[in-house]
Coordinates of C-alpha atoms and ligand atoms in Angstrom, one line a residue:
X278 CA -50.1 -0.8 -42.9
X279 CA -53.1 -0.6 -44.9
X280 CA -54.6 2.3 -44.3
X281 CA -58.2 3.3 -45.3
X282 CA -58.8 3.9 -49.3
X283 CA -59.9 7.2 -48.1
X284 CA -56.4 8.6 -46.2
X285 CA -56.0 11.1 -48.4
X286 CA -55.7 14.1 -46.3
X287 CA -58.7 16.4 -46.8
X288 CA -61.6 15.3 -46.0
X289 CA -61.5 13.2 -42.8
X290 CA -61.7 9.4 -44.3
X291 CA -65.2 8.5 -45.9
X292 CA -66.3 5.1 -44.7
X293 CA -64.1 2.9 -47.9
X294 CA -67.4 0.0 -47.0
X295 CA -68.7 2.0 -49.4
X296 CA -66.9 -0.4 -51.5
X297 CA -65.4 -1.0 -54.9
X298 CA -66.5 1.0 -57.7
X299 CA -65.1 -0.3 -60.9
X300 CA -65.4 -4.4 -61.5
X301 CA -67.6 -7.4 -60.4
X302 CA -65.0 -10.0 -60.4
X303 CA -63.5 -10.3 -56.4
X304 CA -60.1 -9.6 -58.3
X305 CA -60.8 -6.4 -59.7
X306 CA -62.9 -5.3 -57.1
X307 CA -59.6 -5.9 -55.0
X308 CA -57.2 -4.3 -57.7
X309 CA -59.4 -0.7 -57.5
X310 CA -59.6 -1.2 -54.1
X311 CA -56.0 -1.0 -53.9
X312 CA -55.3 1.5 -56.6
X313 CA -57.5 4.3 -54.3
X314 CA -56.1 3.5 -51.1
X315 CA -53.4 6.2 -49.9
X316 CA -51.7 6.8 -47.1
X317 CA -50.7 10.7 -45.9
X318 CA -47.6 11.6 -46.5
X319 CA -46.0 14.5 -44.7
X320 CA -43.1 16.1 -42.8
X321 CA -44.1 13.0 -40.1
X322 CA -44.8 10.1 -42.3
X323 CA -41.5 8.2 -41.3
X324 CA -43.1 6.9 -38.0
X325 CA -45.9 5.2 -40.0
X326 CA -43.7 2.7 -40.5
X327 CA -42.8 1.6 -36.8
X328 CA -46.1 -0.4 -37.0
X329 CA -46.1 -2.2 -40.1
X330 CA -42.2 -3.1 -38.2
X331 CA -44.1 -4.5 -35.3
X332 CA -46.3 -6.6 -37.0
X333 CA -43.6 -8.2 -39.4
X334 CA -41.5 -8.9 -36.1
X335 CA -44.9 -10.6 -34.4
X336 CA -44.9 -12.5 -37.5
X337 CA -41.5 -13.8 -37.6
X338 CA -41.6 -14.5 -33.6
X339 CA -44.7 -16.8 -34.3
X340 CA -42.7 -18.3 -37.0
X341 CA -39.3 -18.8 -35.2
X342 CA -41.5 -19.7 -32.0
X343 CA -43.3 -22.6 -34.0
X344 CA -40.4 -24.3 -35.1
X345 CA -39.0 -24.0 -31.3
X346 CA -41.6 -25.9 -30.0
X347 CA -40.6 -28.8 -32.0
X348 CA -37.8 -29.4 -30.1
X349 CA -38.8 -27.8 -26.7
X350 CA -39.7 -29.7 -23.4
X351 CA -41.6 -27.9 -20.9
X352 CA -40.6 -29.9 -17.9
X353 CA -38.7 -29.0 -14.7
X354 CA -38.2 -32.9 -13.9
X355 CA -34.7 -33.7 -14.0
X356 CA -33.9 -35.2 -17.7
X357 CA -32.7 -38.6 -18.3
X358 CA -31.4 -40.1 -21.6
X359 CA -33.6 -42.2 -23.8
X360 CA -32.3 -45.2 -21.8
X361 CA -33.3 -44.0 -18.6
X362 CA -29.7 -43.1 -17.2
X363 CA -30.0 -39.4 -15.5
X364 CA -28.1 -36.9 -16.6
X365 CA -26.0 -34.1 -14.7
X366 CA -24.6 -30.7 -15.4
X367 CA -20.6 -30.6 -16.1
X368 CA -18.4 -27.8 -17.5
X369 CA -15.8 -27.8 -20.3
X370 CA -13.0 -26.3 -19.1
X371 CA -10.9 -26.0 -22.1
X372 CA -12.0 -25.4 -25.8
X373 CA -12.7 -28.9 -27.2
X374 CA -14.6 -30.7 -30.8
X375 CA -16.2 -33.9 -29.7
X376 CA -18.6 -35.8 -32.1
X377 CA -20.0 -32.8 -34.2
X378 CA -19.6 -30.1 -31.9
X379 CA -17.7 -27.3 -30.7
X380 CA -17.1 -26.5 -26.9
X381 CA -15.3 -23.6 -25.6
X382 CA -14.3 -23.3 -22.1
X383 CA -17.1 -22.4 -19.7
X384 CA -19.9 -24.1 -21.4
X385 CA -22.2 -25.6 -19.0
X386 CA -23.4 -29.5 -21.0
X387 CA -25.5 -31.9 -19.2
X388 CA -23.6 -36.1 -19.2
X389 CA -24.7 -38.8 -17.8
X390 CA -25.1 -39.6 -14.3
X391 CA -23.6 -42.8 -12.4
X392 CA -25.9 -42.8 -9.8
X393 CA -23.4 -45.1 -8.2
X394 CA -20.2 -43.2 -7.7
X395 CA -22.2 -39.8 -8.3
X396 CA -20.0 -38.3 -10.9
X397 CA -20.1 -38.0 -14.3
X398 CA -19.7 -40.5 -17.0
X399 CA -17.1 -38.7 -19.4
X400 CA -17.1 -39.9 -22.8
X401 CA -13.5 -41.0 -23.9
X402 CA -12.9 -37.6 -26.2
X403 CA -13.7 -35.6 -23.3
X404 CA -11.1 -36.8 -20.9
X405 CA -9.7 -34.2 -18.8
X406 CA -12.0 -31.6 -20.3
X407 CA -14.7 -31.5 -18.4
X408 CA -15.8 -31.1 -14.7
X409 CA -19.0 -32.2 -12.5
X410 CA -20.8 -28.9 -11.3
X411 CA -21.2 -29.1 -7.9
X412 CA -23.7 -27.7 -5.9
X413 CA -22.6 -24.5 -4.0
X414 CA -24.8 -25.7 -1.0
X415 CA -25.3 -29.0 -0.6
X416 CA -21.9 -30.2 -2.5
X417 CA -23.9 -32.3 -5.2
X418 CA -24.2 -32.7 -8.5
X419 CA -26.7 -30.7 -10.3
X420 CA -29.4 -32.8 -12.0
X421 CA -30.4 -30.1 -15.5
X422 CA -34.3 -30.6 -16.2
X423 CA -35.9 -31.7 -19.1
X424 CA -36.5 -27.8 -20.5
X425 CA -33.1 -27.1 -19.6
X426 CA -31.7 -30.0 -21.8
X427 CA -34.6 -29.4 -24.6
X428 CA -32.9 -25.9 -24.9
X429 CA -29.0 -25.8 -24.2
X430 CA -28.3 -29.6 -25.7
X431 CA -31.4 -30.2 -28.6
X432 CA -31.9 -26.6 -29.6
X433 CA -28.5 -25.3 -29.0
X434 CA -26.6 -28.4 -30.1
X435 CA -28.1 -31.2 -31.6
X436 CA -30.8 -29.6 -34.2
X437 CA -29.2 -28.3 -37.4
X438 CA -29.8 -24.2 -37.5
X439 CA -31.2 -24.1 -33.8
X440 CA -29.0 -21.3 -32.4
X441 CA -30.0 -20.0 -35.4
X442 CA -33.9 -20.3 -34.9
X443 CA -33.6 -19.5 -31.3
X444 CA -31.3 -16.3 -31.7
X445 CA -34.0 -14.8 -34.3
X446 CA -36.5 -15.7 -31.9
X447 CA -34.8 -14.0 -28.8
X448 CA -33.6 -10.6 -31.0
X449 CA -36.7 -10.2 -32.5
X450 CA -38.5 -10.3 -29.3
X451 CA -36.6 -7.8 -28.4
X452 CA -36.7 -6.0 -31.3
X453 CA -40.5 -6.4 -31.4
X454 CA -40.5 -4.3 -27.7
X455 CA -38.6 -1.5 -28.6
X456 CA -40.3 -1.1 -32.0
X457 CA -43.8 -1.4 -29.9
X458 CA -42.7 1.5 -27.6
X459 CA -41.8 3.9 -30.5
X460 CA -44.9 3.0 -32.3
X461 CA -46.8 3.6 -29.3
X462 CA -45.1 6.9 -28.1
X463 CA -45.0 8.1 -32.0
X464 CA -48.5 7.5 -32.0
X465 CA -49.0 9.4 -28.6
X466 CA -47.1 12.6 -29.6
X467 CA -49.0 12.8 -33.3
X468 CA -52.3 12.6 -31.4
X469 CA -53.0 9.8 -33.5
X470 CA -55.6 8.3 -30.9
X471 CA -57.7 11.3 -31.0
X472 CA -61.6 10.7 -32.2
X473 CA -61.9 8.8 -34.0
X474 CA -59.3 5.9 -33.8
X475 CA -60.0 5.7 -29.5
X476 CA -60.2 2.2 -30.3
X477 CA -57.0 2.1 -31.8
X478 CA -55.6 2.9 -29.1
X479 CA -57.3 0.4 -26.5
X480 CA -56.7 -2.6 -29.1
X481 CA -53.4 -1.5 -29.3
X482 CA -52.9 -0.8 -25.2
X483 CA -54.3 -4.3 -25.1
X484 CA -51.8 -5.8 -27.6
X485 CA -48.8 -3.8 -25.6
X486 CA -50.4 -5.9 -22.5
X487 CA -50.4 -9.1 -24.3
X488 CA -46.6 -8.6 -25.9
X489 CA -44.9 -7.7 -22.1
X490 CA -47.2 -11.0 -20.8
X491 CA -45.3 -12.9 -24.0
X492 CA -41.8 -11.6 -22.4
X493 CA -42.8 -12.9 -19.0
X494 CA -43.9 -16.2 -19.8
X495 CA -40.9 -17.0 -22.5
X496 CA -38.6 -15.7 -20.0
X497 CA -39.2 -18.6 -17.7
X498 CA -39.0 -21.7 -20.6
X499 CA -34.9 -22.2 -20.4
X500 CA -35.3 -22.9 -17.0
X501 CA -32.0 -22.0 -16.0
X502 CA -30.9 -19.8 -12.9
X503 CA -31.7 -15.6 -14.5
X504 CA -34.9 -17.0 -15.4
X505 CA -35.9 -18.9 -12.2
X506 CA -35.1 -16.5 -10.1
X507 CA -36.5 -13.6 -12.1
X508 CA -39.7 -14.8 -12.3
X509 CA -39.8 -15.9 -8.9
X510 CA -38.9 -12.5 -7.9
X511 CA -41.4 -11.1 -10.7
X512 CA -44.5 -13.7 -9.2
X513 CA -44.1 -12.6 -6.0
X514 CA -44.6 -8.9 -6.7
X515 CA -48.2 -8.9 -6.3
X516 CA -48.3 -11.7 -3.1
X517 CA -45.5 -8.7 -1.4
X518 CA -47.3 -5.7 -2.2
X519 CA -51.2 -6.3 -2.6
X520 CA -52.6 -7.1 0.4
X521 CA -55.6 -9.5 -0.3
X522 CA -55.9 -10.8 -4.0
X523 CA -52.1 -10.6 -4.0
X524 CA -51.1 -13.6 -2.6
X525 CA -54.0 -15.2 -4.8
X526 CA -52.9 -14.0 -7.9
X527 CA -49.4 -15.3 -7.7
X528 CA -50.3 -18.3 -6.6
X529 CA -53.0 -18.6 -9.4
X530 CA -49.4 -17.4 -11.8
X531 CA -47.1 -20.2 -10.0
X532 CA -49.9 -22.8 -9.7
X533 CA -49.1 -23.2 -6.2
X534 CA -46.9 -21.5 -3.5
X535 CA -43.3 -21.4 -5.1
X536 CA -42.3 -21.3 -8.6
X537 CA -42.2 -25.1 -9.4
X538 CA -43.2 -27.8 -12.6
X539 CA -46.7 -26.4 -12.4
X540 CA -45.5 -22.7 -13.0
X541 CA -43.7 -23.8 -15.9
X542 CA -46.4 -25.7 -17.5
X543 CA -48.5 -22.4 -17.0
X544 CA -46.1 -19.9 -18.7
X545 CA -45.5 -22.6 -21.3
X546 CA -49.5 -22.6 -21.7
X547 CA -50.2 -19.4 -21.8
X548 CA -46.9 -18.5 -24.2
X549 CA -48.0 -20.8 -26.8
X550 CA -51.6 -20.7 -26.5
X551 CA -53.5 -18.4 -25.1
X552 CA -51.2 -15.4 -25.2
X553 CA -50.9 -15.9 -29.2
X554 CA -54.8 -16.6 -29.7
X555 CA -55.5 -13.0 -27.8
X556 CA -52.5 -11.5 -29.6
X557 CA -53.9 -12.4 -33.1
X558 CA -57.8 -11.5 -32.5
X559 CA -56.1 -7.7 -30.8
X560 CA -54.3 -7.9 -34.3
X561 CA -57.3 -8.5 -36.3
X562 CA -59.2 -5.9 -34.4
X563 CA -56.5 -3.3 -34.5
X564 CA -56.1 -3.6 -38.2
X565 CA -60.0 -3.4 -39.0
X566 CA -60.3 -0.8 -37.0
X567 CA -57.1 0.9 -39.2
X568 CA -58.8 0.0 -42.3
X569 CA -62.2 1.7 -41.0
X570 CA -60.5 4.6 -39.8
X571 CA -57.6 5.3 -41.7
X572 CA -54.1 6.6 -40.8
X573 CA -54.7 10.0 -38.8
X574 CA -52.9 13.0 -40.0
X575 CA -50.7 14.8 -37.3
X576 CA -52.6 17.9 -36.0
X577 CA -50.9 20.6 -37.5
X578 CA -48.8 18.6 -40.1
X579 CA -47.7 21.1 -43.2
X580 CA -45.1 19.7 -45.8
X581 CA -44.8 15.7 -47.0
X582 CA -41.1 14.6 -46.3
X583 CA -39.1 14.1 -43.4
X584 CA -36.1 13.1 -45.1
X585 CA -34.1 15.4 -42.7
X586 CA -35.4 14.1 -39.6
X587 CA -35.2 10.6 -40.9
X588 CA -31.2 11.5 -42.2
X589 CA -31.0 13.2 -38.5
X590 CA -32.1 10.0 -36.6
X591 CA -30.2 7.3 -38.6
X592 CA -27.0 9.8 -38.0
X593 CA -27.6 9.3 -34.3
X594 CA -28.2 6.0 -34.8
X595 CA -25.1 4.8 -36.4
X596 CA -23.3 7.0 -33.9
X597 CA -24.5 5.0 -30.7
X598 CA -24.0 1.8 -32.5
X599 CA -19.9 3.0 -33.2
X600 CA -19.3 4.5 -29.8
X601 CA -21.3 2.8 -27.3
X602 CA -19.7 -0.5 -27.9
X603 CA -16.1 0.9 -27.7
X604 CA -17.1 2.8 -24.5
X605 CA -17.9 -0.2 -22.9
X606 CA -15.3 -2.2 -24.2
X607 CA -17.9 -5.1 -25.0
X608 CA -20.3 -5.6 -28.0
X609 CA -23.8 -6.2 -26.2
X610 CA -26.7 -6.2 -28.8
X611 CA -29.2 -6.3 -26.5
X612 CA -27.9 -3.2 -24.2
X613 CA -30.7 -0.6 -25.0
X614 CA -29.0 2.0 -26.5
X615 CA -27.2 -0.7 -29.0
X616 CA -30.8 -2.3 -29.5
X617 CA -32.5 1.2 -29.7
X618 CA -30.2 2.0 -32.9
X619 CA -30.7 -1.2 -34.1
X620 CA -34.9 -0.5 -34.5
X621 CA -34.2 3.0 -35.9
X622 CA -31.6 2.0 -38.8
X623 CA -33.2 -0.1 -40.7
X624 CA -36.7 1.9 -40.7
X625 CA -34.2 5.3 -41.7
X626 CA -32.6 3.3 -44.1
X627 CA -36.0 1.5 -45.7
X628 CA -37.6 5.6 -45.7
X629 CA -34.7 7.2 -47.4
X630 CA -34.1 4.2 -50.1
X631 CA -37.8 3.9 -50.6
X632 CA -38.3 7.8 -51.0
X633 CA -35.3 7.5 -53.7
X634 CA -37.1 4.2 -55.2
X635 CA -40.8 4.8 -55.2
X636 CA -41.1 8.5 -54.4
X637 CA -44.3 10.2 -53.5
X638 CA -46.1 12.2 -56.4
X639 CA -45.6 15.6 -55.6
X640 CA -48.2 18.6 -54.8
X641 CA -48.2 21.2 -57.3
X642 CA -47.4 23.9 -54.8
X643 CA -45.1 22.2 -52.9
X644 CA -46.3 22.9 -49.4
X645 CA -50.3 21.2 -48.9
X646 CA -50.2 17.6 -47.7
X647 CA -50.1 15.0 -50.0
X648 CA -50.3 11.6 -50.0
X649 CA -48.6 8.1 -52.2
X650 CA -51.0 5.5 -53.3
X651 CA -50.7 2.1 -50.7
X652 CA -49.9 0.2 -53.2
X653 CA -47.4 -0.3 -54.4
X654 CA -46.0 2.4 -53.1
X655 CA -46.5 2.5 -49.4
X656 CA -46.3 -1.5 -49.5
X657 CA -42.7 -1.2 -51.2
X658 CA -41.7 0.8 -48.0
X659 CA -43.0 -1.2 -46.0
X660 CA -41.7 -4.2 -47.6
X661 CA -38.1 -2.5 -47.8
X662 CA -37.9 -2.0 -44.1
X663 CA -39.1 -5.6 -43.4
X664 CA -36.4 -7.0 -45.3
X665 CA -33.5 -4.1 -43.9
X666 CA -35.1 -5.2 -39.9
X667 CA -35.0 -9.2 -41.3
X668 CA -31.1 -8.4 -42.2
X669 CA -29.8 -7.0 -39.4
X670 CA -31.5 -9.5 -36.7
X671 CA -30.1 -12.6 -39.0
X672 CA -27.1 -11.1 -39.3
X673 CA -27.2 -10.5 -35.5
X674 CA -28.2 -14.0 -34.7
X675 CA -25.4 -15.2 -37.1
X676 CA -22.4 -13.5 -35.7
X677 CA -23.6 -13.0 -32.0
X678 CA -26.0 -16.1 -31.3
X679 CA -27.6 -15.7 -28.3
X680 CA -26.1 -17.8 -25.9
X681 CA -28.1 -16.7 -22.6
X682 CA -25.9 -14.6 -19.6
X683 CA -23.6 -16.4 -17.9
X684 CA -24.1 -17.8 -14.9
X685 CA -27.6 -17.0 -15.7
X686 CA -27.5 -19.9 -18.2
X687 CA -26.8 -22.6 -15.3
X688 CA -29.3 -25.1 -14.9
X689 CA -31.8 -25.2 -12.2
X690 CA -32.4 -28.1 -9.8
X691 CA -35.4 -28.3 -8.0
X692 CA -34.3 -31.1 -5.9
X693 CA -31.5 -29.1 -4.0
X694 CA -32.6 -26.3 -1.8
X695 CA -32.2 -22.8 -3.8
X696 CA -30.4 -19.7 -3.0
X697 CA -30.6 -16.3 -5.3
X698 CA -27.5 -15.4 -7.2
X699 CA -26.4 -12.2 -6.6
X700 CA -27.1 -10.1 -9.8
X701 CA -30.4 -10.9 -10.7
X702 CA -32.1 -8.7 -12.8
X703 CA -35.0 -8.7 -15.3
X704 CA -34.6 -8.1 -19.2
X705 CA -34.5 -4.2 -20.0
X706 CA -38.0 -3.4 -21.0
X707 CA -38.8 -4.6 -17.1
X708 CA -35.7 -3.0 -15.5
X709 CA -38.1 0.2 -14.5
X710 CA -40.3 -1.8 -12.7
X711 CA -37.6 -3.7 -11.1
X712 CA -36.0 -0.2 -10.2
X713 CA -39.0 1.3 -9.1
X714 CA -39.8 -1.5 -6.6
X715 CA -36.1 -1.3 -5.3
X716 CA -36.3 2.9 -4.8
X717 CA -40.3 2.5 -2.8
X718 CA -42.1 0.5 -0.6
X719 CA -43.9 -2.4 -2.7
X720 CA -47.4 -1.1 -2.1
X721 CA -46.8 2.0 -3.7
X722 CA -44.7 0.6 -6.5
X723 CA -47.6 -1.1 -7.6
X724 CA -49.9 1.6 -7.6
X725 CA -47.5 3.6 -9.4
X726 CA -47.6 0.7 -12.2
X727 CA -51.1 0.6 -12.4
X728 CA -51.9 4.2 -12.6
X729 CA -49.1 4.0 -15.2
X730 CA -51.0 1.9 -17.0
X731 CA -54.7 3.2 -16.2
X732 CA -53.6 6.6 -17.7
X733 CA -52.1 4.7 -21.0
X734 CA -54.9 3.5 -21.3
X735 CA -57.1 6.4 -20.6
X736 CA -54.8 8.9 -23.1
X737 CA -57.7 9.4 -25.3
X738 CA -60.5 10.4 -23.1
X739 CA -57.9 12.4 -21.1
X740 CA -56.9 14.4 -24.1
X741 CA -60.1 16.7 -25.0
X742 CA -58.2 19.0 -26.7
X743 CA -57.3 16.7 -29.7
X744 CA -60.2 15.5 -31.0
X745 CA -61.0 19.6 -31.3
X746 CA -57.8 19.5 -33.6
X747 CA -55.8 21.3 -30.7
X748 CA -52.2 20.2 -29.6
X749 CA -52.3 20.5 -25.6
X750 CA -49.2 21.2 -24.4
X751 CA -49.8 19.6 -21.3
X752 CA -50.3 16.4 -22.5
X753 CA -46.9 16.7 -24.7
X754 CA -45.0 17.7 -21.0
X755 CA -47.0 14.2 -19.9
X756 CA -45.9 12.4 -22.6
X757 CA -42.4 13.8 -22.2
X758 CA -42.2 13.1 -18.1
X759 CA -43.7 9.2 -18.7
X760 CA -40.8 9.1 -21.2
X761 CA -38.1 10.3 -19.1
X762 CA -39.3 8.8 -15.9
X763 CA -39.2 5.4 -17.7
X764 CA -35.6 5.8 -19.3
X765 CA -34.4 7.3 -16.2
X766 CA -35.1 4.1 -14.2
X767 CA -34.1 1.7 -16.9
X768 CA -31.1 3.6 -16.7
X769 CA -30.7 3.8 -12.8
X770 CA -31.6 0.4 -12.7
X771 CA -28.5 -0.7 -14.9
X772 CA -26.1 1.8 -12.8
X773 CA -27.2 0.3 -9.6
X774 CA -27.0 -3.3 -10.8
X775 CA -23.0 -2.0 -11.9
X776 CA -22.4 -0.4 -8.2
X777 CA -23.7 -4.0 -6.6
Ligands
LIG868 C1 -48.4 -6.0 -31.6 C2 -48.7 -4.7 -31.4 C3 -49.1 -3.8 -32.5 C4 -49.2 -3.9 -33.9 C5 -48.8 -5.2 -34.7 C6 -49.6 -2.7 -34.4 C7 -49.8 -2.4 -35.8 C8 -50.2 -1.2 -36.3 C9 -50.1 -0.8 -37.7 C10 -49.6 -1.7 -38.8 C11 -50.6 0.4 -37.8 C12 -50.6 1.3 -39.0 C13 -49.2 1.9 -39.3 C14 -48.7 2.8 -38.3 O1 -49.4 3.9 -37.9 O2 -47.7 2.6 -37.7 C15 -51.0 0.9 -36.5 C16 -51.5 2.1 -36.2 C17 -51.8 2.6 -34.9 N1 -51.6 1.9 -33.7 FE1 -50.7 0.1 -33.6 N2 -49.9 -1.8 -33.4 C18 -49.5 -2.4 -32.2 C19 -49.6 -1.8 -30.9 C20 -50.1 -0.6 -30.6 C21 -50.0 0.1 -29.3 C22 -49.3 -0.5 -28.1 C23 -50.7 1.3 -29.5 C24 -50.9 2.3 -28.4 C25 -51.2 2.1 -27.2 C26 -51.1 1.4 -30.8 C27 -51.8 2.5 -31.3 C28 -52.0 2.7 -32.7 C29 -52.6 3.9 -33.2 C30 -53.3 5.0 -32.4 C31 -52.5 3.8 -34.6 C32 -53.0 4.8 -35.6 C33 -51.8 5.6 -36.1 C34 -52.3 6.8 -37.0 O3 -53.4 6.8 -37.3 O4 -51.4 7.6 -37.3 N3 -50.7 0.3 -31.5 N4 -50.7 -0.1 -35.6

């Protein structure tokens, strides 16, 4: 998304603070502004797009994410009802309508509490249809908190179109990751951080930081018993492994020794303030710096196009989303190979109906670069592919609402003593880490992770080659062993949880 004025190929972009030529008037100054900008287009335009995806899904995760926190209650006290009566977890045990809702068997609902007998006060409709959940330890009920409640009964329940909001909040986040990593390893592989868009790359390794720190912190807000225990397990990575300023940084991240009320207060903090204050001034930065620098042109790069790749990919795609579901038996929409096919679709869709829609004016001889003006052009792609990614995840959060994992989804009472589920396991985009500190000692796991991310971060001073206009084949075998190191522990990761 908006690339320099000056992205035509040949010469390398002229500084467009140069400024308007034709018009005094702010709008026409801004109409020739936009009638010179172009963007390259070439046989490896189609990945252009990946970022222009990512911002569109930050946007709509902001969005959905405001009008959650209307409803949402960071606190791990137990909840009571407006009268004061405590409430208590109890499960449906056959499909049921009561008031304006729908139950099906399983559902875990918080009632109140007679703190008298200790069970649950059943309302007359649910007679015989629910339980109390006892406590697998200590035999007592399980008192839901406040977050809990704000989530699974307002949100899920009570608000009109909150599955809704929270399902396009949870599959875009998702989304959001996946398209991040292909953006980012698209953007590795075309040498686009090579001189002079270094800080392109940092703003943008500081905005993949930020994104994973919005995954951690969200992760913890339903309070229930996946994401207790995964960030308890998650916190206490650097106390285990990093002798010293370890067991000082968790407990700077928990607010005290053991994941508690204060921890949730500081992930609910930092999720809807300070992460999202960093995450727009990266933005900001990464953008200006795009509009100083303008969109790179691969090393190498001949012919515009790319229809056959993109027609290639979005086969693939809609070849994973047809058989991996019936191979598993289950439709999952958040098991990464489903989820990867659900990034690429629409972006191969938007390219191929865009190219057909707005194509790009062609070279006279047919093989130089060329390049299609920004707008409207390159905006109507991007534009296209927005609306194709906003389809599917409404779709997705319309016919599979997210509805948590259970019995990850059970409420979590800090009053009883606590034992870890079997089966814990963090979301996919941390299942390497997870993996990696399951297959070698703690202390090197970390170091691994950090010289993981030291060398991210140090891609463009390592590569010297680039910014000479030379592809080093030794970075692309890097690139390629990062790549498959990190699918192959996702992917180990999943067949271990599987084995038990
Ligand atoms: C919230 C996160 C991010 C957003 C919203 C974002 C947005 C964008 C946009 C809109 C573009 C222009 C279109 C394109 O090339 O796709 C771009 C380009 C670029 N981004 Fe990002 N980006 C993000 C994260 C990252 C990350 C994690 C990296 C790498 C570590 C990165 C590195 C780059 C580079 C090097 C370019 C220039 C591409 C070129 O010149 O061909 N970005 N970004």
């Amino acid at each position: 998304m908006i690339p320099s004025p000056s992205n035509r190929p040949q010469p390398e972009p002229e500084n467009p603070g140069s400024g308007p030529r034709e018009g005094h008037h702010p709008l026409m100054e801004l109409r020739g502004w936009l009638a010179r900008k172009h963007v390259p287009e070439h046989r490896h335009s189609l990945w252009y797009y990946f970022g222009g995806l990512t911002l569109f899904l930050l946007a709509l995760m902001v969005a959905s994410g405001l009008l959650l926190t209307l409803y949402y209650e960071p606190s791990a006290a137990p909840a009571v009802t407006s009268d004061g009566t405590p409430l208590a977890a109890a499960r449906v045990l056959k499909g049921l309508d009561w008031g304006e809702h729908h139950y099906v068997a399983g559902d875990v609902i918080a009632l109140p509490l007679n703190a008298r007998t200790g069970e649950i006060i059943v309302p007359a409709g649910m007679k015989g249809a629910v339980e109390t959940v006892k406590d697998g330890i200590t035999g007592g009920v399980i008192r839901p908190s406040a977050a809990w409640v704000s989530v699974e009964g307002t949100i899920m329940r009570d608000v009109e179109f909150g599955p809704l909001v929270r399902s396009v909040h949870v599959y875009s986040a998702n989304l959001l990751i996946a398209t991040l990593l292909i953006h980012m390893f698209s953007a590795f592989f075309l040498r686009a951080y090579r001189r002079p868009r270094g800080l392109m790359w940092v703003t943008g390794f500081i905005l993949l930081g930020l994104i994973l720190g919005f995954a951690f912190t969200g992760y913890l807000l339903p309070w229930n018993t996946l994401a207790y225990f995964a960030t308890r397990i998650g916190v206490s990575l650097p106390e285990s492994s990093m002798p010293g300023i370890g067991p000082a940084a968790a407990n700077a991240l928990r607010g005290g020794t053991d994941v508690g009320d204060a921890t949730l207060t500081r992930m609910y903090s930092a999720h809807v303030v300070a992460l999202p204050m960093a995450a727009i001034l990266f933005v900001i930065l990464h953008l200006l710096f795009l509009q100083i620098f303008g969109l790179s042109i691969p090393i190498g790069a001949r012919r515009r196009g790319g229809r056959g790749l993109a027609a290639s990919l979005g086969g693939i795609a809609a070849a994973v989303l047809i058989a991996w579901p019936i191979a598993m038996g289950t439709f999952d929409p958040l098991a990464p190979p489903v989820l990867a096919a659900f990034v690429v679709l629409p972006v191969v869709i938007a390219y191929l109906l865009s190219g057909m829609a707005a194509p790009a004016v062609e070279s006279p001889d047919g093989t130089s670069l060329g390049s299609i003006p920004f707008y409207s052009n390159f905006i109507y792609r991007d534009l296209l592919c927005w609306l194709v990614a906003f389809g599917i995840i409404v779709t997705l959060a319309i016919a599979v609402p997210w509805r948590g994992q259970n019995p990850g989804s059970m409420p979590v009472d800090l009053t009883r003593p606590l034992a870890t589920p079997p089966g814990i396991h963090p979301e996919w985009y941390f299942m390497f880490a997870f993996q990696l500190l399951r297959a070698v000692p703690g202390t090197l796991a970390v170091i691994c992770l950090i010289l993981l991310g030291a060398g991210i971060l140090a891609v463009p001073l390592l590569d010297r080659r680039a910014a000479r206009g030379e592809r080093s084949t030794a970075m692309t075998v890097l690139g390629i062993a990062v790549a498959v190191g990190l699918a192959g522990l996702t992917v180990w990761g999943y067949l271990s949880l599987a084995t038990g």
